[in-house]
Coordinates of C-alpha atoms in Angstrom, one line a residue:
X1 CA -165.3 -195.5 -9.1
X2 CA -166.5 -194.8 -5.7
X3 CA -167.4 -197.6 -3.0
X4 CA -170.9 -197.2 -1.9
X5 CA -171.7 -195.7 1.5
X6 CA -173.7 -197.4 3.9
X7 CA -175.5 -195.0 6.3
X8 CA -174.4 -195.7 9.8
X9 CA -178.1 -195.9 11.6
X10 CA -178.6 -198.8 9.0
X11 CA -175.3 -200.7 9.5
X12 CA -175.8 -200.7 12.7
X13 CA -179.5 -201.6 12.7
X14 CA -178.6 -204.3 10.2
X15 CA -175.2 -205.5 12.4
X16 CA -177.8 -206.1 15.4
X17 CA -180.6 -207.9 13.5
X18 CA -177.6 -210.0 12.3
X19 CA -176.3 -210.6 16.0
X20 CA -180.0 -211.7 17.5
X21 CA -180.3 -214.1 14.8
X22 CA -177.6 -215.5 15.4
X23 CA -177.7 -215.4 19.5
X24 CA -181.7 -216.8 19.0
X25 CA -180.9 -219.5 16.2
X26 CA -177.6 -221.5 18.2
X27 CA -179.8 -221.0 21.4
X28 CA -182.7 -222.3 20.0
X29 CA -180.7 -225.9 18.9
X30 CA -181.2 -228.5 22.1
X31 CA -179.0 -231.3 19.9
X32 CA -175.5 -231.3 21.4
X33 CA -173.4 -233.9 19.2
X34 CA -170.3 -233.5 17.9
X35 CA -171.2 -230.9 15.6
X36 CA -173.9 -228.9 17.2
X37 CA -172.0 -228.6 20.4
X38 CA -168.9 -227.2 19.2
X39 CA -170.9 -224.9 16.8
X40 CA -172.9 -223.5 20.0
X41 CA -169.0 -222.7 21.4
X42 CA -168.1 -221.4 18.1
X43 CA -170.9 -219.0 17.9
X44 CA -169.5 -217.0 20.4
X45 CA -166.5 -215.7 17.9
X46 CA -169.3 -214.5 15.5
X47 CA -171.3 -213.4 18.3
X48 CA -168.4 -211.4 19.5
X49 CA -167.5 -210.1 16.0
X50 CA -170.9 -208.4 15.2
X51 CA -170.7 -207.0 19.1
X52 CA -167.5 -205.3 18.5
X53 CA -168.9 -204.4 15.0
X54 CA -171.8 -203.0 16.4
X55 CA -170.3 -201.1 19.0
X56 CA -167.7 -199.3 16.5
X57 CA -170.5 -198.2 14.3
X58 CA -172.5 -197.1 17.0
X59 CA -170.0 -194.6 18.7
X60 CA -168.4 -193.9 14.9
X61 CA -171.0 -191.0 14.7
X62 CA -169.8 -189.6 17.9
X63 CA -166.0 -189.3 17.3
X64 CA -163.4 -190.9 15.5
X65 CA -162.3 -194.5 16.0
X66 CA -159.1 -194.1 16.4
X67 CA -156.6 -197.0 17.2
X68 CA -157.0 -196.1 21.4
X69 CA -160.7 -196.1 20.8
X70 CA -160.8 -199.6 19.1
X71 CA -158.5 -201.0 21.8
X72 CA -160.9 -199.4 25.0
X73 CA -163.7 -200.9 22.9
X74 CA -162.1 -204.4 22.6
X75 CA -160.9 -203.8 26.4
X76 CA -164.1 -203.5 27.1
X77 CA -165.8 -206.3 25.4
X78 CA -163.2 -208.7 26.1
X79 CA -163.2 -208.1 29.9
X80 CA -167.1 -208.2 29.4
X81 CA -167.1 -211.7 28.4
X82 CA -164.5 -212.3 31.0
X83 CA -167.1 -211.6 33.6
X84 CA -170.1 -213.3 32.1
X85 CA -167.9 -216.5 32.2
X86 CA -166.9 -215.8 35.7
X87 CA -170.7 -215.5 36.7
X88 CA -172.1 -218.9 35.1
X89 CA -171.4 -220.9 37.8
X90 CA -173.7 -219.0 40.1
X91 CA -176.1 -219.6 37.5
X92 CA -175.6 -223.5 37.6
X93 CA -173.5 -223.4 34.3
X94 CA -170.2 -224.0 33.5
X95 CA -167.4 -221.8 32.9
X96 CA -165.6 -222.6 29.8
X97 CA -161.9 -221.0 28.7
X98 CA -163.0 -222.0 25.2
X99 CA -165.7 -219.7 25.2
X100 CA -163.3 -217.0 26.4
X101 CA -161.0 -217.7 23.8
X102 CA -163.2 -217.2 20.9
X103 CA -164.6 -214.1 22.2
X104 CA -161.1 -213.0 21.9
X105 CA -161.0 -214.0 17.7
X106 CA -163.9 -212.0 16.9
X107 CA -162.9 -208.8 18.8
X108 CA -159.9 -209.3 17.0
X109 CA -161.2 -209.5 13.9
X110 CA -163.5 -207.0 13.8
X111 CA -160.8 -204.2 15.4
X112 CA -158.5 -205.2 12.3
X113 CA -161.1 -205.0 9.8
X114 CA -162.1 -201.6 11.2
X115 CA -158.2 -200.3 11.7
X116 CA -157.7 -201.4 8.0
X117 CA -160.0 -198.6 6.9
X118 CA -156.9 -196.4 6.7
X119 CA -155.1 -198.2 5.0
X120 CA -153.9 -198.7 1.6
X121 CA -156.0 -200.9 -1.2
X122 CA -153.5 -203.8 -0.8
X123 CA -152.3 -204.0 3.1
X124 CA -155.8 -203.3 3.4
X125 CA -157.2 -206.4 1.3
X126 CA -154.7 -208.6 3.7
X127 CA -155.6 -207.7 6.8
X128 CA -159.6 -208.3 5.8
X129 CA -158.4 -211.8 4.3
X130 CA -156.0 -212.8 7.4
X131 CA -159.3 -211.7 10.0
X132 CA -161.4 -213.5 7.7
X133 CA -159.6 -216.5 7.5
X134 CA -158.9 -216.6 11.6
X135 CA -162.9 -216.0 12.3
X136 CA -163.2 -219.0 10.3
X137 CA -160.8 -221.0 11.9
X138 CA -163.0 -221.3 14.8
X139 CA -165.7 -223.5 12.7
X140 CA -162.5 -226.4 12.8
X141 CA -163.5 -228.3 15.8
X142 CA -167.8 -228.4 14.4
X143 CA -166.4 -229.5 10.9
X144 CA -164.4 -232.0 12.2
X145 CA -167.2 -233.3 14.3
X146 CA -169.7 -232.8 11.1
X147 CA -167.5 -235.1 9.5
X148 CA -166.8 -237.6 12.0
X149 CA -171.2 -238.1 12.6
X150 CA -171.1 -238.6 8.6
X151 CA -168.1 -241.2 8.8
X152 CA -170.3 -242.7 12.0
X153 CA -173.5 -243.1 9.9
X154 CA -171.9 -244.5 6.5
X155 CA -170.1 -247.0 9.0
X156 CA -173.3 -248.7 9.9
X157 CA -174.2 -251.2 11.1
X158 CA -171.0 -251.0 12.6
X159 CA -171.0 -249.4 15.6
X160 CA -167.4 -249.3 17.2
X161 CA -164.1 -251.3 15.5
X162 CA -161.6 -249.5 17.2
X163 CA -159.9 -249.2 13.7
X164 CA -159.9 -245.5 12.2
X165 CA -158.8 -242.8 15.0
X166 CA -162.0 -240.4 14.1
X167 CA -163.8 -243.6 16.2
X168 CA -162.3 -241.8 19.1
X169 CA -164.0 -239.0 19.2
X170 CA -167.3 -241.3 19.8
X171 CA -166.3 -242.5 23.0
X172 CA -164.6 -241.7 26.5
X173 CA -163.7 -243.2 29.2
X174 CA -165.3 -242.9 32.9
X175 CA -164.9 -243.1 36.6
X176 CA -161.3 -242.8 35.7
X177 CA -160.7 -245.5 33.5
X178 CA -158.0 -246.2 30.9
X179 CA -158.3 -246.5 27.7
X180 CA -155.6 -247.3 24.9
X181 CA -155.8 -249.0 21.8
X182 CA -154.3 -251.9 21.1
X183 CA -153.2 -255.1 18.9
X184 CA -155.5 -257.9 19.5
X185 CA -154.3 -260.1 22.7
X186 CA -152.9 -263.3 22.2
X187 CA -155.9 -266.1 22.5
X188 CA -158.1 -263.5 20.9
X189 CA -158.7 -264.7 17.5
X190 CA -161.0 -262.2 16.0
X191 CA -159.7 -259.0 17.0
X192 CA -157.1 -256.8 15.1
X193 CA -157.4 -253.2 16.9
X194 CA -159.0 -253.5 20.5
X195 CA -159.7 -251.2 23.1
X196 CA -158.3 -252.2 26.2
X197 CA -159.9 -250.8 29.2
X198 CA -158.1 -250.6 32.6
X199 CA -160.6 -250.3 35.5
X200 CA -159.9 -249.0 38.8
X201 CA -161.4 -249.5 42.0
X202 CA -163.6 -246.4 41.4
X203 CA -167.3 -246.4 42.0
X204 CA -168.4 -246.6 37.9
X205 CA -165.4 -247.2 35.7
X206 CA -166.1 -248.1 32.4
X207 CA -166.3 -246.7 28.8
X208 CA -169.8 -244.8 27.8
X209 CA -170.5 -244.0 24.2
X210 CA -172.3 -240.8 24.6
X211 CA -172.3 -240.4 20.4
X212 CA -173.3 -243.6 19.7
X213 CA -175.5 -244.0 16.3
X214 CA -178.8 -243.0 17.6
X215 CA -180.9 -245.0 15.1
X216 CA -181.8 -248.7 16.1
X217 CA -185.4 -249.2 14.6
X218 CA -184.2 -251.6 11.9
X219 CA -182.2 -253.8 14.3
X220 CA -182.7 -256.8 16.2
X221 CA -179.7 -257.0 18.1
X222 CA -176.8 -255.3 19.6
X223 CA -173.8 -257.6 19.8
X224 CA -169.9 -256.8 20.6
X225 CA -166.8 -258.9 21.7
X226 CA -165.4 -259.1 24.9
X227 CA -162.2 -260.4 25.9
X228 CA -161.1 -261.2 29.2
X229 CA -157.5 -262.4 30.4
X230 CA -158.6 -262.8 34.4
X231 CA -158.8 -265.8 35.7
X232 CA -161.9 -265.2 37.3
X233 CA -165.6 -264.0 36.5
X234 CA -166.1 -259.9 35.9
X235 CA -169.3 -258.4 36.4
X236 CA -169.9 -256.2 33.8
X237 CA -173.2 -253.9 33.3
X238 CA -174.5 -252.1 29.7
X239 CA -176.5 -249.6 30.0
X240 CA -178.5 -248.1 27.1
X241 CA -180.3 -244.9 27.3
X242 CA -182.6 -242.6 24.9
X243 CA -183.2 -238.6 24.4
X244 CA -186.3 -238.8 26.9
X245 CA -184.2 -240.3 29.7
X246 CA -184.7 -239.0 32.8
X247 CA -181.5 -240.1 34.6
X248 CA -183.6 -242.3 36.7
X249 CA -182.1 -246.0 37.4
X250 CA -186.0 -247.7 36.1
X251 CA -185.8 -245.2 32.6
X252 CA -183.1 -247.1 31.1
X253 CA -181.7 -250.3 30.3
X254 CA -179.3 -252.1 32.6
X255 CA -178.5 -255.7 32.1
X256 CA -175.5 -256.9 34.3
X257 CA -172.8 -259.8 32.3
X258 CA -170.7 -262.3 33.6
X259 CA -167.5 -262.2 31.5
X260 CA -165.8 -265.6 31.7
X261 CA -162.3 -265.8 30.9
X262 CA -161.5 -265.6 27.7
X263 CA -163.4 -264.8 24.5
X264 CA -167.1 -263.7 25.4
X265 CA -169.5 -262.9 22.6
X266 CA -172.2 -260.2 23.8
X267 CA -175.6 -260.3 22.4
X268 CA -178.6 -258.1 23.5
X269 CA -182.2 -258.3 22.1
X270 CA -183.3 -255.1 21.0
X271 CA -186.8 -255.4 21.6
X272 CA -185.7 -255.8 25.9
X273 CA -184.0 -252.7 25.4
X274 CA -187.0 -250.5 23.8
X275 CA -189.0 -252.1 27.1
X276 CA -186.6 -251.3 30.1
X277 CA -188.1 -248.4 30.9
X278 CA -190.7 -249.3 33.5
X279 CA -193.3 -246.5 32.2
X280 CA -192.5 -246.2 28.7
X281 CA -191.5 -247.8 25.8
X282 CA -187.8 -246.5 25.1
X283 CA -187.2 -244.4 21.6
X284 CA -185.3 -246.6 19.5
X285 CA -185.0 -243.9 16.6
X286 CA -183.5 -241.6 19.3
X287 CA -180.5 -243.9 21.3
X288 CA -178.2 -241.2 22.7
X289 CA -176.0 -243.2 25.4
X290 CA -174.6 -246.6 25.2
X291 CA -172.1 -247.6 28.8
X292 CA -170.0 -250.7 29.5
X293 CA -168.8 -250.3 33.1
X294 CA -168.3 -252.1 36.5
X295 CA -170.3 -251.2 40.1
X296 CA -167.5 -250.7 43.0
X297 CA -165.0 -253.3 41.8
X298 CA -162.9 -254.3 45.0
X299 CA -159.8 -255.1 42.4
X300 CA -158.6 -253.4 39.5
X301 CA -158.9 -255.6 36.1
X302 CA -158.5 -255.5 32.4
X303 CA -161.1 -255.9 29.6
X304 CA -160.9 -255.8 25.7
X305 CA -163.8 -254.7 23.3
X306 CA -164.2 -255.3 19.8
X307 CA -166.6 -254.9 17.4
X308 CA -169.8 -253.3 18.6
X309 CA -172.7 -253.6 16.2
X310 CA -176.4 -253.4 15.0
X311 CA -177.6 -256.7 13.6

């Protein structure tokens, strides 16, 4: 039984419809959480896999791929993406090494899957299973985040406990910060994990939530937990912002908080939030940044937070 032939001008014609799909359908997604962010990164192995695949059919009808060929055309590519990296920040992107590194697993796979044409039925099979397997490898960091957003949203109304570690994924720290998790501090009855956040004397230190639940229509209040072991008063500001934001200080909410010593229990009307915005009403179905920080403290200081949540 004979395998069945693919004409070349075909393969290739079907290789590039498959690439500008792809290239058009990630560019095409605006959403950048946890999973549509790293799938955009991702892409780039897939993206690089039909390249290479394209370009060895392509120049197949010309001359033999031969293993020096494959490795000028991977050379090439590789070094190719190189360069487009190189070049983003004159185009007011970012470079990323992650990017880079992906393009390197799908020229990879598609030289091995292309050198294993020579070979034998069963060397052959394993070298098509071990490229498959590693061009799938790079879908890891957007399943994890796929599953992390479906832990988020089955934790609801709960917002942040601090006690699962895929919760750490949601947030970050900011203005150089430091966060750590830890056992709830003595006088703190209601705590068991907290985070404990170390502020420096940096302009905006703080915590921001940039993955926070984005759905707050069926709420009426945001509330958390704040404990404090300073002996004197900390001004504290939340900020909540939506998808529209326009990074403008009147297009958001800020409230500033004086955090006594001690236990402090936070609460926040929802219905000020969705009318902070001086020309707009804020999208409460579309909340995409939640912040705790300080403005310019003079001194650095210590602050614990626990159970942030929809009510």
């Amino acid at each position: 039984m004979h395998a069945i032939s693919i004409p070349s001008p075909f393969k290739s014609s079907l290789i590039a419809l498959l690439l500008a799909l792809l290239i058009v359908g990630i560019e095409s997604v605006e959403n950048q959480n946890l999973f549509w962010g790293p799938l955009h990164d991702s892409a780039h192995a897939f993206a690089a896999y039909l390249c290479t695949a394209l370009l060895i059919s392509l120049l197949k009808s010309e001359q033999q791929t031969t293993g020096f060929r494959l490795a000028q055309i991977g050379g090439a590519l590789f070094a190719t993406g190189i360069a487009i990296e190189l070049i983003q920040p004159a185009l007011g992107r970012s470079a990323s090494f992650t990017d880079i590194y992906y393009n390197f697993v799908g020229i990879v796979c598609a030289l091995a899957v292309s050198a294993s044409r020579q070979l034998n039925p069963v060397p052959k099979a394993c070298v098509r299973v071990i490229s498959l397997a590693l061009l799938l490898s790079s879908l890891t960091v957007p399943a994890i985040g796929a599953a992390t957003l479906s832990k988020r949203n089955q934790a609801i109304p709960s917002l942040l406990n601090f006690e699962d570690s895929w919760q750490r994924r949601l947030y970050r720290a900011g203005g150089s910060a430091n966060l750590s998790l830890i056992s709830k501090p003595k006088g703190w009855e209601n705590a068991s994990t907290a985070l404990k956040v170390d502020f420096p004397t940096t302009k905006y230190p703080g915590v921001s939530v940039p993955h926070v639940f984005p759905d707050w229509r069926n709420y009426h209040f945001l509330k958390l937990s704040i404990f404090s072991k300073n002996q004197d008063t900390i001004a504290l500001t939340i900020r909540i912002h939506d998808k529209k934001h326009n990074h403008s200080y009147d297009d958001r909410y800020n409230q500033r908080f004086e955090i006594q010593p001690g236990t402090n229990d936070i609460e926040i009307e929802l219905s000020a939030v969705q009318h902070a915005p001086k020309a707009r009403q804020m999208d409460m179905g579309e909340v995409t940044g939640l912040a705790m920080f300080a403005a310019q403290p003079e001194e650095t200081f210590s602050l614990y937070f626990d159970d942030l949540r929809l009510e």
